[in-house]
PDB file of N, CA and C in Angstrom:
ATOM      1  N   CYS Y  29       0.841  -1.179   0.000  1.00 57.00           N
ATOM      2  CA  CYS Y  29       0.000   0.000   0.000  1.00 57.00           C
ATOM      3  C   CYS Y  29       0.894   1.253   0.000  1.00 57.00           C
ATOM      4  N   ILE Y  30       0.526   2.233  -0.770  1.00 58.00           N
ATOM      5  CA  ILE Y  30       1.312   3.462  -0.879  1.00 58.00           C
ATOM      6  C   ILE Y  30       1.441   4.163   0.467  1.00 58.00           C
ATOM      7  N   ASN Y  31       0.431   4.076   1.300  1.00 66.00           N
ATOM      8  CA  ASN Y  31       0.489   4.715   2.617  1.00 66.00           C
ATOM      9  C   ASN Y  31       1.561   4.097   3.509  1.00 66.00           C
ATOM     10  N   ASP Y  32       1.902   2.831   3.276  1.00 69.00           N
ATOM     11  CA  ASP Y  32       2.964   2.186   4.041  1.00 69.00           C
ATOM     12  C   ASP Y  32       4.345   2.712   3.643  1.00 69.00           C
ATOM     13  N   LEU Y  33       4.476   3.209   2.407  1.00 60.00           N
ATOM     14  CA  LEU Y  33       5.762   3.723   1.927  1.00 60.00           C
ATOM     15  C   LEU Y  33       5.999   5.181   2.294  1.00 60.00           C
ATOM     16  N   LEU Y  34       4.941   5.950   2.399  1.00 56.00           N
ATOM     17  CA  LEU Y  34       5.077   7.394   2.583  1.00 56.00           C
ATOM     18  C   LEU Y  34       5.957   7.817   3.757  1.00 56.00           C
ATOM     19  N   PRO Y  35       5.952   7.124   4.899  1.00 57.00           N
ATOM     20  CA  PRO Y  35       6.835   7.551   5.986  1.00 57.00           C
ATOM     21  C   PRO Y  35       8.324   7.506   5.622  1.00 57.00           C
ATOM     22  N   PHE Y  36       8.679   6.737   4.586  1.00 54.00           N
ATOM     23  CA  PHE Y  36      10.082   6.595   4.200  1.00 54.00           C
ATOM     24  C   PHE Y  36      10.513   7.583   3.123  1.00 54.00           C
ATOM     25  N   VAL Y  37       9.578   8.325   2.561  1.00 52.00           N
ATOM     26  CA  VAL Y  37       9.885   9.293   1.511  1.00 52.00           C
ATOM     27  C   VAL Y  37      10.214  10.624   2.150  1.00 52.00           C
ATOM     28  N   LYS Y  38      11.410  11.138   1.819  1.00 49.00           N
ATOM     29  CA  LYS Y  38      11.851  12.412   2.361  1.00 49.00           C
ATOM     30  C   LYS Y  38      12.073  13.391   1.218  1.00 49.00           C
ATOM     31  N   ILE Y  39      11.637  14.605   1.382  1.00 48.00           N
ATOM     32  CA  ILE Y  39      11.830  15.613   0.349  1.00 48.00           C
ATOM     33  C   ILE Y  39      13.302  15.956   0.193  1.00 48.00           C
ATOM     34  N   ASP Y  40      14.048  15.948   1.277  1.00 51.00           N
ATOM     35  CA  ASP Y  40      15.465  16.282   1.226  1.00 51.00           C
ATOM     36  C   ASP Y  40      16.312  15.002   1.109  1.00 51.00           C
ATOM     37  N   ALA Y  41      15.968  14.157   0.139  1.00 50.00           N
ATOM     38  CA  ALA Y  41      16.628  12.864  -0.015  1.00 50.00           C
ATOM     39  C   ALA Y  41      18.103  13.023  -0.359  1.00 50.00           C
ATOM     40  N   LYS Y  42      18.888  12.070   0.132  1.00 54.00           N
ATOM     41  CA  LYS Y  42      20.319  12.021  -0.162  1.00 54.00           C
ATOM     42  C   LYS Y  42      20.550  10.974  -1.255  1.00 54.00           C
ATOM     43  N   SER Y  43      21.693  11.014  -1.877  1.00 53.00           N
ATOM     44  CA  SER Y  43      21.965  10.128  -3.001  1.00 53.00           C
ATOM     45  C   SER Y  43      21.913   8.649  -2.626  1.00 53.00           C
ATOM     46  N   GLU Y  44      22.120   8.311  -1.363  1.00 58.00           N
ATOM     47  CA  GLU Y  44      22.079   6.900  -0.976  1.00 58.00           C
ATOM     48  C   GLU Y  44      20.679   6.434  -0.560  1.00 58.00           C
ATOM     49  N   ASP Y  45      19.705   7.339  -0.476  1.00 57.00           N
ATOM     50  CA  ASP Y  45      18.346   6.960  -0.109  1.00 57.00           C
ATOM     51  C   ASP Y  45      17.711   6.131  -1.224  1.00 57.00           C
ATOM     52  N   LEU Y  46      17.054   5.034  -0.856  1.00 62.00           N
ATOM     53  CA  LEU Y  46      16.420   4.170  -1.838  1.00 62.00           C
ATOM     54  C   LEU Y  46      15.003   4.594  -2.180  1.00 62.00           C
ATOM     55  N   VAL Y  47      14.336   5.281  -1.277  1.00 65.00           N
ATOM     56  CA  VAL Y  47      12.979   5.745  -1.518  1.00 65.00           C
ATOM     57  C   VAL Y  47      13.029   7.263  -1.611  1.00 65.00           C
ATOM     58  N   ARG Y  48      12.566   7.797  -2.740  1.00 65.00           N
ATOM     59  CA  ARG Y  48      12.649   9.242  -2.982  1.00 65.00           C
ATOM     60  C   ARG Y  48      11.393   9.763  -3.648  1.00 65.00           C
ATOM     61  N   THR Y  49      11.270  11.073  -3.601  1.00 66.00           N
ATOM     62  CA  THR Y  49      10.235  11.715  -4.409  1.00 66.00           C
ATOM     63  C   THR Y  49      10.749  11.791  -5.841  1.00 66.00           C
ATOM     64  N   ILE Y  50       9.859  12.029  -6.783  1.00 68.00           N
ATOM     65  CA  ILE Y  50      10.273  12.167  -8.179  1.00 68.00           C
ATOM     66  C   ILE Y  50      11.255  13.319  -8.329  1.00 68.00           C
ATOM     67  N   HIS Y  51      11.012  14.409  -7.633  1.00 63.00           N
ATOM     68  CA  HIS Y  51      11.896  15.575  -7.743  1.00 63.00           C
ATOM     69  C   HIS Y  51      13.324  15.245  -7.334  1.00 63.00           C
ATOM     70  N   SER Y  52      13.484  14.426  -6.313  1.00 66.00           N
ATOM     71  CA  SER Y  52      14.836  14.110  -5.854  1.00 66.00           C
ATOM     72  C   SER Y  52      15.466  12.960  -6.646  1.00 66.00           C
ATOM     73  N   ALA Y  53      14.718  12.338  -7.552  1.00 66.00           N
ATOM     74  CA  ALA Y  53      15.252  11.233  -8.348  1.00 66.00           C
ATOM     75  C   ALA Y  53      15.797  11.703  -9.697  1.00 66.00           C
ATOM     76  N   LYS Y  54      15.589  12.956 -10.023  1.00 67.00           N
ATOM     77  CA  LYS Y  54      16.037  13.492 -11.310  1.00 67.00           C
ATOM     78  C   LYS Y  54      17.538  13.268 -11.476  1.00 67.00           C
ATOM     79  N   GLY Y  55      17.926  12.736 -12.629  1.00 72.00           N
ATOM     80  CA  GLY Y  55      19.330  12.505 -12.920  1.00 72.00           C
ATOM     81  C   GLY Y  55      19.881  11.197 -12.396  1.00 72.00           C
ATOM     82  N   THR Y  56      19.038  10.378 -11.779  1.00 78.00           N
ATOM     83  CA  THR Y  56      19.487   9.097 -11.236  1.00 78.00           C
ATOM     84  C   THR Y  56      18.704   7.962 -11.869  1.00 78.00           C
ATOM     85  N   GLY Y  57      19.119   6.748 -11.621  1.00 81.00           N
ATOM     86  CA  GLY Y  57      18.408   5.573 -12.100  1.00 81.00           C
ATOM     87  C   GLY Y  57      18.336   4.528 -11.008  1.00 81.00           C
ATOM     88  N   PHE Y  58      17.314   3.689 -11.073  1.00 83.00           N
ATOM     89  CA  PHE Y  58      17.093   2.652 -10.066  1.00 83.00           C
ATOM     90  C   PHE Y  58      16.653   1.376 -10.767  1.00 83.00           C
ATOM     91  N   ASN Y  59      16.981   0.239 -10.174  1.00 88.00           N
ATOM     92  CA  ASN Y  59      16.549  -1.029 -10.759  1.00 88.00           C
ATOM     93  C   ASN Y  59      15.032  -1.128 -10.808  1.00 88.00           C
ATOM     94  N   ASN Y  60      14.374  -0.712  -9.748  1.00 87.00           N
ATOM     95  CA  ASN Y  60      12.917  -0.791  -9.652  1.00 87.00           C
ATOM     96  C   ASN Y  60      12.352   0.566  -9.273  1.00 87.00           C
ATOM     97  N   VAL Y  61      11.299   0.969  -9.960  1.00 87.00           N
ATOM     98  CA  VAL Y  61      10.675   2.266  -9.698  1.00 87.00           C
ATOM     99  C   VAL Y  61       9.170   2.078  -9.586  1.00 87.00           C
ATOM    100  N   LEU Y  62       8.582   2.723  -8.584  1.00 86.00           N
ATOM    101  CA  LEU Y  62       7.136   2.763  -8.415  1.00 86.00           C
ATOM    102  C   LEU Y  62       6.684   4.198  -8.609  1.00 86.00           C
ATOM    103  N   VAL Y  63       5.768   4.412  -9.559  1.00 88.00           N
ATOM    104  CA  VAL Y  63       5.181   5.734  -9.781  1.00 88.00           C
ATOM    105  C   VAL Y  63       3.702   5.622  -9.437  1.00 88.00           C
ATOM    106  N   HIS Y  64       3.252   6.498  -8.560  1.00 87.00           N
ATOM    107  CA  HIS Y  64       1.860   6.491  -8.114  1.00 87.00           C
ATOM    108  C   HIS Y  64       1.065   7.573  -8.842  1.00 87.00           C
ATOM    109  N   PHE Y  65      -0.101   7.199  -9.335  1.00 89.00           N
ATOM    110  CA  PHE Y  65      -1.040   8.131  -9.965  1.00 89.00           C
ATOM    111  C   PHE Y  65      -2.254   8.256  -9.060  1.00 89.00           C
ATOM    112  N   ASP Y  66      -2.579   9.481  -8.651  1.00 87.00           N
ATOM    113  CA  ASP Y  66      -3.768   9.702  -7.821  1.00 87.00           C
ATOM    114  C   ASP Y  66      -5.053   9.528  -8.615  1.00 87.00           C
ATOM    115  N   GLU Y  67      -5.007   9.903  -9.873  1.00 89.00           N
ATOM    116  CA  GLU Y  67      -6.207   9.903 -10.705  1.00 89.00           C
ATOM    117  C   GLU Y  67      -6.013   9.032 -11.941  1.00 89.00           C
ATOM    118  N   LEU Y  68      -7.031   8.268 -12.310  1.00 90.00           N
ATOM    119  CA  LEU Y  68      -6.992   7.487 -13.532  1.00 90.00           C
ATOM    120  C   LEU Y  68      -6.834   8.413 -14.737  1.00 90.00           C
ATOM    121  N   ASN Y  69      -7.417   9.591 -14.658  1.00 89.00           N
ATOM    122  CA  ASN Y  69      -7.323  10.568 -15.738  1.00 89.00           C
ATOM    123  C   ASN Y  69      -5.867  10.931 -16.033  1.00 89.00           C
ATOM    124  N   ASP Y  70      -5.050  11.126 -15.002  1.00 87.00           N
ATOM    125  CA  ASP Y  70      -3.626  11.434 -15.200  1.00 87.00           C
ATOM    126  C   ASP Y  70      -2.906  10.265 -15.860  1.00 87.00           C
ATOM    127  N   PHE Y  71      -3.221   9.055 -15.457  1.00 89.00           N
ATOM    128  CA  PHE Y  71      -2.616   7.877 -16.060  1.00 89.00           C
ATOM    129  C   PHE Y  71      -2.955   7.807 -17.551  1.00 89.00           C
ATOM    130  N   GLU Y  72      -4.222   8.026 -17.873  1.00 89.00           N
ATOM    131  CA  GLU Y  72      -4.632   8.005 -19.282  1.00 89.00           C
ATOM    132  C   GLU Y  72      -3.924   9.102 -20.084  1.00 89.00           C
ATOM    133  N   LYS Y  73      -3.873  10.293 -19.519  1.00 87.00           N
ATOM    134  CA  LYS Y  73      -3.297  11.439 -20.229  1.00 87.00           C
ATOM    135  C   LYS Y  73      -1.798  11.282 -20.451  1.00 87.00           C
ATOM    136  N   TYR Y  74      -1.053  10.912 -19.413  1.00 84.00           N
ATOM    137  CA  TYR Y  74       0.403  10.925 -19.498  1.00 84.00           C
ATOM    138  C   TYR Y  74       1.039   9.590 -19.846  1.00 84.00           C
ATOM    139  N   ILE Y  75       0.269   8.497 -19.781  1.00 85.00           N
ATOM    140  CA  ILE Y  75       0.824   7.189 -20.137  1.00 85.00           C
ATOM    141  C   ILE Y  75       0.122   6.624 -21.369  1.00 85.00           C
ATOM    142  N   ILE Y  76      -1.178   6.406 -21.272  1.00 86.00           N
ATOM    143  CA  ILE Y  76      -1.909   5.819 -22.397  1.00 86.00           C
ATOM    144  C   ILE Y  76      -1.873   6.731 -23.621  1.00 86.00           C
ATOM    145  N   ASN Y  77      -2.129   8.016 -23.427  1.00 84.00           N
ATOM    146  CA  ASN Y  77      -2.161   8.978 -24.538  1.00 84.00           C
ATOM    147  C   ASN Y  77      -0.930   9.883 -24.522  1.00 84.00           C
ATOM    148  N   SER Y  78       0.202   9.322 -24.181  1.00 77.00           N
ATOM    149  CA  SER Y  78       1.414  10.134 -23.993  1.00 77.00           C
ATOM    150  C   SER Y  78       1.867  10.846 -25.260  1.00 77.00           C
ATOM    151  N   THR Y  79       1.656  10.251 -26.421  1.00 75.00           N
ATOM    152  CA  THR Y  79       2.124  10.901 -27.648  1.00 75.00           C
ATOM    153  C   THR Y  79       1.388  12.205 -27.919  1.00 75.00           C
ATOM    154  N   GLU Y  80       0.176  12.323 -27.407  1.00 74.00           N
ATOM    155  CA  GLU Y  80      -0.581  13.566 -27.580  1.00 74.00           C
ATOM    156  C   GLU Y  80      -0.131  14.645 -26.601  1.00 74.00           C
ATOM    157  N   ASN Y  81       0.527  14.253 -25.526  1.00 64.00           N
ATOM    158  CA  ASN Y  81       0.899  15.188 -24.467  1.00 64.00           C
ATOM    159  C   ASN Y  81       2.404  15.323 -24.278  1.00 64.00           C
ATOM    160  N   ILE Y  82       3.202  14.668 -25.109  1.00 65.00           N
ATOM    161  CA  ILE Y  82       4.641  14.644 -24.907  1.00 65.00           C
ATOM    162  C   ILE Y  82       5.273  16.033 -25.018  1.00 65.00           C
ATOM    163  N   VAL Y  83       4.682  16.919 -25.769  1.00 65.00           N
ATOM    164  CA  VAL Y  83       5.236  18.267 -25.919  1.00 65.00           C
ATOM    165  C   VAL Y  83       4.698  19.217 -24.858  1.00 65.00           C
ATOM    166  N   SER Y  84       3.894  18.702 -23.975  1.00 62.00           N
ATOM    167  CA  SER Y  84       3.314  19.535 -22.925  1.00 62.00           C
ATOM    168  C   SER Y  84       4.409  20.102 -22.042  1.00 62.00           C
ATOM    169  N   THR Y  85       4.235  21.348 -21.666  1.00 65.00           N
ATOM    170  CA  THR Y  85       5.211  21.972 -20.769  1.00 65.00           C
ATOM    171  C   THR Y  85       4.698  22.022 -19.335  1.00 65.00           C
ATOM    172  N   THR Y  86       3.611  21.308 -19.073  1.00 68.00           N
ATOM    173  CA  THR Y  86       3.070  21.312 -17.719  1.00 68.00           C
ATOM    174  C   THR Y  86       3.992  20.548 -16.781  1.00 68.00           C
ATOM    175  N   ASP Y  87       3.979  20.934 -15.531  1.00 74.00           N
ATOM    176  CA  ASP Y  87       4.801  20.250 -14.531  1.00 74.00           C
ATOM    177  C   ASP Y  87       4.439  18.778 -14.425  1.00 74.00           C
ATOM    178  N   ASP Y  88       3.136  18.450 -14.484  1.00 77.00           N
ATOM    179  CA  ASP Y  88       2.722  17.053 -14.354  1.00 77.00           C
ATOM    180  C   ASP Y  88       3.352  16.191 -15.433  1.00 77.00           C
ATOM    181  N   CYS Y  89       3.359  16.676 -16.660  1.00 78.00           N
ATOM    182  CA  CYS Y  89       3.941  15.917 -17.764  1.00 78.00           C
ATOM    183  C   CYS Y  89       5.413  15.646 -17.507  1.00 78.00           C
ATOM    184  N   ARG Y  90       6.136  16.644 -17.104  1.00 79.00           N
ATOM    185  CA  ARG Y  90       7.569  16.487 -16.831  1.00 79.00           C
ATOM    186  C   ARG Y  90       7.818  15.595 -15.616  1.00 79.00           C
ATOM    187  N   ILE Y  91       7.004  15.734 -14.597  1.00 81.00           N
ATOM    188  CA  ILE Y  91       7.172  14.923 -13.390  1.00 81.00           C
ATOM    189  C   ILE Y  91       6.971  13.446 -13.698  1.00 81.00           C
ATOM    190  N   TYR Y  92       5.912  13.115 -14.427  1.00 84.00           N
ATOM    191  CA  TYR Y  92       5.671  11.713 -14.759  1.00 84.00           C
ATOM    192  C   TYR Y  92       6.753  11.176 -15.690  1.00 84.00           C
ATOM    193  N   TYR Y  93       7.251  12.002 -16.604  1.00 83.00           N
ATOM    194  CA  TYR Y  93       8.341  11.566 -17.473  1.00 83.00           C
ATOM    195  C   TYR Y  93       9.575  11.217 -16.640  1.00 83.00           C
ATOM    196  N   VAL Y  94       9.957  12.101 -15.741  1.00 83.00           N
ATOM    197  CA  VAL Y  94      11.129  11.845 -14.898  1.00 83.00           C
ATOM    198  C   VAL Y  94      10.913  10.574 -14.079  1.00 83.00           C
ATOM    199  N   GLY Y  95       9.756  10.448 -13.453  1.00 85.00           N
ATOM    200  CA  GLY Y  95       9.487   9.269 -12.628  1.00 85.00           C
ATOM    201  C   GLY Y  95       9.555   7.975 -13.413  1.00 85.00           C
ATOM    202  N   CYS Y  96       8.924   7.944 -14.565  1.00 86.00           N
ATOM    203  CA  CYS Y  96       8.873   6.711 -15.359  1.00 86.00           C
ATOM    204  C   CYS Y  96      10.200   6.398 -16.041  1.00 86.00           C
ATOM    205  N   SER Y  97      10.998   7.393 -16.296  1.00 87.00           N
ATOM    206  CA  SER Y  97      12.256   7.160 -17.016  1.00 87.00           C
ATOM    207  C   SER Y  97      13.421   6.812 -16.092  1.00 87.00           C
ATOM    208  N   ARG Y  98      13.196   6.703 -14.786  1.00 85.00           N
ATOM    209  CA  ARG Y  98      14.270   6.345 -13.849  1.00 85.00           C
ATOM    210  C   ARG Y  98      14.465   4.845 -13.730  1.00 85.00           C
ATOM    211  N   ALA Y  99      13.526   4.049 -14.229  1.00 88.00           N
ATOM    212  CA  ALA Y  99      13.575   2.590 -14.046  1.00 88.00           C
ATOM    213  C   ALA Y  99      14.577   1.938 -14.992  1.00 88.00           C
ATOM    214  N   LYS Y 100      15.479   1.133 -14.430  1.00 91.00           N
ATOM    215  CA  LYS Y 100      16.432   0.376 -15.243  1.00 91.00           C
ATOM    216  C   LYS Y 100      15.872  -0.994 -15.622  1.00 91.00           C
ATOM    217  N   ASN Y 101      15.186  -1.648 -14.669  1.00 93.00           N
ATOM    218  CA  ASN Y 101      14.679  -3.007 -14.906  1.00 93.00           C
ATOM    219  C   ASN Y 101      13.161  -3.099 -14.874  1.00 93.00           C
ATOM    220  N   ASN Y 102      12.545  -2.562 -13.818  1.00 91.00           N
ATOM    221  CA  ASN Y 102      11.103  -2.706 -13.640  1.00 91.00           C
ATOM    222  C   ASN Y 102      10.463  -1.368 -13.301  1.00 91.00           C
ATOM    223  N   LEU Y 103       9.391  -1.065 -13.999  1.00 90.00           N
ATOM    224  CA  LEU Y 103       8.590   0.119 -13.704  1.00 90.00           C
ATOM    225  C   LEU Y 103       7.225  -0.357 -13.250  1.00 90.00           C
ATOM    226  N   PHE Y 104       6.860   0.028 -12.030  1.00 90.00           N
ATOM    227  CA  PHE Y 104       5.566  -0.325 -11.471  1.00 90.00           C
ATOM    228  C   PHE Y 104       4.722   0.942 -11.410  1.00 90.00           C
ATOM    229  N   LEU Y 105       3.499   0.870 -11.913  1.00 89.00           N
ATOM    230  CA  LEU Y 105       2.592   2.010 -11.901  1.00 89.00           C
ATOM    231  C   LEU Y 105       1.422   1.688 -10.998  1.00 89.00           C
ATOM    232  N   ASN Y 106       1.247   2.488  -9.962  1.00 89.00           N
ATOM    233  CA  ASN Y 106       0.136   2.318  -9.042  1.00 89.00           C
ATOM    234  C   ASN Y 106      -0.948   3.309  -9.450  1.00 89.00           C
ATOM    235  N   ILE Y 107      -2.081   2.769  -9.879  1.00 87.00           N
ATOM    236  CA  ILE Y 107      -3.168   3.626 -10.374  1.00 87.00           C
ATOM    237  C   ILE Y 107      -4.476   3.209  -9.727  1.00 87.00           C
ATOM    238  N   PRO Y 108      -5.446   4.143  -9.733  1.00 82.00           N
ATOM    239  CA  PRO Y 108      -6.778   3.768  -9.228  1.00 82.00           C
ATOM    240  C   PRO Y 108      -7.361   2.636 -10.074  1.00 82.00           C
ATOM    241  N   LYS Y 109      -8.412   2.080  -9.606  1.00 85.00           N
ATOM    242  CA  LYS Y 109      -9.062   0.970 -10.310  1.00 85.00           C
ATOM    243  C   LYS Y 109      -9.266   1.313 -11.782  1.00 85.00           C
ATOM    244  N   ILE Y 110      -8.858   0.396 -12.649  1.00 86.00           N
ATOM    245  CA  ILE Y 110      -8.949   0.648 -14.083  1.00 86.00           C
ATOM    246  C   ILE Y 110     -10.225   0.050 -14.659  1.00 86.00           C
ATOM    247  N   ASN Y 111     -10.623   0.576 -15.802  1.00 88.00           N
ATOM    248  CA  ASN Y 111     -11.800   0.050 -16.481  1.00 88.00           C
ATOM    249  C   ASN Y 111     -11.361  -0.912 -17.596  1.00 88.00           C
ATOM    250  N   GLU Y 112     -12.302  -1.536 -18.254  1.00 90.00           N
ATOM    251  CA  GLU Y 112     -11.985  -2.528 -19.293  1.00 90.00           C
ATOM    252  C   GLU Y 112     -11.270  -1.908 -20.484  1.00 90.00           C
ATOM    253  N   ASP Y 113     -11.576  -0.655 -20.829  1.00 90.00           N
ATOM    254  CA  ASP Y 113     -10.888   0.006 -21.945  1.00 90.00           C
ATOM    255  C   ASP Y 113      -9.393   0.146 -21.654  1.00 90.00           C
ATOM    256  N   ILE Y 114      -9.066   0.562 -20.456  1.00 89.00           N
ATOM    257  CA  ILE Y 114      -7.665   0.720 -20.072  1.00 89.00           C
ATOM    258  C   ILE Y 114      -6.988  -0.648 -20.004  1.00 89.00           C
ATOM    259  N   ARG Y 115      -7.662  -1.626 -19.423  1.00 89.00           N
ATOM    260  CA  ARG Y 115      -7.104  -2.979 -19.337  1.00 89.00           C
ATOM    261  C   ARG Y 115      -6.809  -3.520 -20.738  1.00 89.00           C
ATOM    262  N   SER Y 116      -7.725  -3.325 -21.665  1.00 91.00           N
ATOM    263  CA  SER Y 116      -7.539  -3.781 -23.043  1.00 91.00           C
ATOM    264  C   SER Y 116      -6.350  -3.082 -23.700  1.00 91.00           C
ATOM    265  N   GLU Y 117      -6.237  -1.779 -23.491  1.00 89.00           N
ATOM    266  CA  GLU Y 117      -5.124  -1.010 -24.054  1.00 89.00           C
ATOM    267  C   GLU Y 117      -3.789  -1.473 -23.482  1.00 89.00           C
ATOM    268  N   LEU Y 118      -3.742  -1.746 -22.205  1.00 89.00           N
ATOM    269  CA  LEU Y 118      -2.510  -2.228 -21.575  1.00 89.00           C
ATOM    270  C   LEU Y 118      -2.149  -3.627 -22.079  1.00 89.00           C
ATOM    271  N   ASN Y 119      -3.153  -4.473 -22.261  1.00 89.00           N
ATOM    272  CA  ASN Y 119      -2.900  -5.815 -22.799  1.00 89.00           C
ATOM    273  C   ASN Y 119      -2.325  -5.741 -24.205  1.00 89.00           C
ATOM    274  N   LYS Y 120      -2.819  -4.816 -25.026  1.00 91.00           N
ATOM    275  CA  LYS Y 120      -2.288  -4.633 -26.387  1.00 91.00           C
ATOM    276  C   LYS Y 120      -0.818  -4.242 -26.356  1.00 91.00           C
ATOM    277  N   ARG Y 121      -0.420  -3.564 -25.309  1.00 87.00           N
ATOM    278  CA  ARG Y 121       0.967  -3.088 -25.172  1.00 87.00           C
ATOM    279  C   ARG Y 121       1.826  -4.073 -24.369  1.00 87.00           C
ATOM    280  N   ASN Y 122       1.297  -5.258 -24.132  1.00 87.00           N
ATOM    281  CA  ASN Y 122       2.000  -6.303 -23.376  1.00 87.00           C
ATOM    282  C   ASN Y 122       2.395  -5.857 -21.970  1.00 87.00           C
ATOM    283  N   VAL Y 123       1.512  -5.134 -21.321  1.00 86.00           N
ATOM    284  CA  VAL Y 123       1.729  -4.680 -19.948  1.00 86.00           C
ATOM    285  C   VAL Y 123       0.930  -5.582 -19.014  1.00 86.00           C
ATOM    286  N   ASP Y 124       1.615  -6.137 -18.026  1.00 87.00           N
ATOM    287  CA  ASP Y 124       0.931  -6.981 -17.047  1.00 87.00           C
ATOM    288  C   ASP Y 124       0.121  -6.123 -16.092  1.00 87.00           C
ATOM    289  N   VAL Y 125      -1.110  -6.535 -15.847  1.00 87.00           N
ATOM    290  CA  VAL Y 125      -1.983  -5.836 -14.895  1.00 87.00           C
ATOM    291  C   VAL Y 125      -2.210  -6.741 -13.707  1.00 87.00           C
ATOM    292  N   ILE Y 126      -1.877  -6.232 -12.530  1.00 85.00           N
ATOM    293  CA  ILE Y 126      -2.070  -6.981 -11.291  1.00 85.00           C
ATOM    294  C   ILE Y 126      -2.961  -6.136 -10.390  1.00 85.00           C
ATOM    295  N   GLU Y 127      -4.091  -6.682 -10.016  1.00 79.00           N
ATOM    296  CA  GLU Y 127      -4.985  -5.944  -9.113  1.00 79.00           C
ATOM    297  C   GLU Y 127      -4.809  -6.485  -7.713  1.00 79.00           C
ATOM    298  N   LEU Y 128      -4.687  -5.556  -6.783  1.00 74.00           N
ATOM    299  CA  LEU Y 128      -4.531  -5.941  -5.379  1.00 74.00           C
ATOM    300  C   LEU Y 128      -5.781  -5.627  -4.598  1.00 74.00           C
TER     301      LEU Y 128
END
């Protein structure tokens, strides 16, 4: 659960910290990365429909790009409950969906 991780996230993260905010992860890479989306709408906009928003200069677009591009081996996306359209789109892209 994301709430179990939050106590370990520090805004003033040091280079040896394993759990960081997206802002403090800029310029680094990690074997495994978890990016949390509060809203399904943000997931659709910045991941599913990313080619339409890639030139966006909004902070959200840049933040999600930095977060998702830090993963060396595994990228985990925590999103609100998805609908069948999103599940179908993810399956087409060979993305595993695990519901907890």
